[in-house]
PDB file of C-alpha atoms in Angstrom:
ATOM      1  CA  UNK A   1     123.339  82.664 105.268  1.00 66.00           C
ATOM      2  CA  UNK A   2     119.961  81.439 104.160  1.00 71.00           C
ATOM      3  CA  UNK A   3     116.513  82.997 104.178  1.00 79.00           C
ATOM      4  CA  UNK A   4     114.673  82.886 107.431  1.00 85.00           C
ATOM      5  CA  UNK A   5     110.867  83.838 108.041  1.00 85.00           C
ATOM      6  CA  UNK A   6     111.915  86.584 110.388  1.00 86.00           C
ATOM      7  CA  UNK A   7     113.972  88.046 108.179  1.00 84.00           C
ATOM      8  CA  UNK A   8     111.382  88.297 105.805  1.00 82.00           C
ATOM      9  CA  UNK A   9     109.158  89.266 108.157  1.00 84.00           C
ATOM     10  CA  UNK A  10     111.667  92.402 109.456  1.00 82.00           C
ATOM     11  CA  UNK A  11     111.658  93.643 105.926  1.00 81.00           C
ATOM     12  CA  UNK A  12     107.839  93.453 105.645  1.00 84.00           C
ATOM     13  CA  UNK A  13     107.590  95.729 108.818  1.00 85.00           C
ATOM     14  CA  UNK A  14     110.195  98.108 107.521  1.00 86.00           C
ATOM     15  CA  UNK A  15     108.337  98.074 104.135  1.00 89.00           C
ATOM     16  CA  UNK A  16     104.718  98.855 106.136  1.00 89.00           C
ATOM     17  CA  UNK A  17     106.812 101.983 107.987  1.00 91.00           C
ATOM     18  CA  UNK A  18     107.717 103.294 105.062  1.00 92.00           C
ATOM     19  CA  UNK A  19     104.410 103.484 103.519  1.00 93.00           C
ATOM     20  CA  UNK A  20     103.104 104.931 106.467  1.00 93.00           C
ATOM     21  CA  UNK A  21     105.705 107.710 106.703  1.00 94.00           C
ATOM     22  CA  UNK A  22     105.133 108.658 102.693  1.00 94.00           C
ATOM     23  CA  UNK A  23     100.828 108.458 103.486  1.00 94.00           C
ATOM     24  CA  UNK A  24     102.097 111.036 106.355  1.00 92.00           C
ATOM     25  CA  UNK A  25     104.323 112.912 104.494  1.00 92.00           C
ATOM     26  CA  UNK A  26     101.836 113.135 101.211  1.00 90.00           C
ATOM     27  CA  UNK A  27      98.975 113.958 104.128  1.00 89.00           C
ATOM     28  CA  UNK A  28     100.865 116.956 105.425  1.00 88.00           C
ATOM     29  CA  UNK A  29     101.849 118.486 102.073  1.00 86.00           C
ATOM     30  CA  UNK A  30      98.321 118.370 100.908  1.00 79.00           C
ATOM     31  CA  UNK A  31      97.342 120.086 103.720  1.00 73.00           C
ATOM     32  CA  UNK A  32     100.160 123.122 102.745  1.00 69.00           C
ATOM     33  CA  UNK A  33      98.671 123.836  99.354  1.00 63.00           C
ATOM     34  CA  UNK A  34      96.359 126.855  99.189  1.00 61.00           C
ATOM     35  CA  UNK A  35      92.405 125.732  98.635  1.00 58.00           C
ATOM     36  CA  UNK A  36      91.326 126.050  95.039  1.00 57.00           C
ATOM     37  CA  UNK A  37      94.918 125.180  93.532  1.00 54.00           C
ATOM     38  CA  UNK A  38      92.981 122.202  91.740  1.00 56.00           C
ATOM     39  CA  UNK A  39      90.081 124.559  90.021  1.00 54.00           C
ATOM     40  CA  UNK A  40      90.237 124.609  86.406  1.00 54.00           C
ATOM     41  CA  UNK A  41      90.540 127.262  84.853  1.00 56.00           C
ATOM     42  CA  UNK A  42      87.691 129.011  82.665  1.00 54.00           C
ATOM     43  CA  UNK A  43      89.122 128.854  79.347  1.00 55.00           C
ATOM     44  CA  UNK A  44      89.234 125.373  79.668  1.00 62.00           C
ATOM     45  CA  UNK A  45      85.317 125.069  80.673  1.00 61.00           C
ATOM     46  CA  UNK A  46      83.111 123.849  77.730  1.00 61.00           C
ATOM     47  CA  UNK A  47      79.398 123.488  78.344  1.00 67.00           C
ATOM     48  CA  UNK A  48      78.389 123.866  74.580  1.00 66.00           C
ATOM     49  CA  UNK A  49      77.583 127.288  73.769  1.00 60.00           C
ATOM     50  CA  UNK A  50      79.845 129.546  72.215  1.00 54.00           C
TER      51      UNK A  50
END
């Protein structure tokens, strides 16, 4: 069976769902971590005096 533009085009929808269901996914587990989780920590601060 040969390639057909729908075909192609039902894969490119399914690829777009996807992508929207990982943005989701990522969106929601970002939301889960605690706030501050990112901040550095001190002994790795450097402003030039020692």
């Amino acid at each position: 069976m040969g390639d057909t533009k729908r075909g192609r085009e039902r894969k490119g929808m399914g690829k777009r769902q996807q992508r929207r269901e990982r943005e989701v996914y990522r969106a929601l587990r970002a939301d889960d971590e605690p706030p501050g989780s990112f901040a550095p920590d001190e002994a790795e601060i450097s402003i030039g005096s020692d």
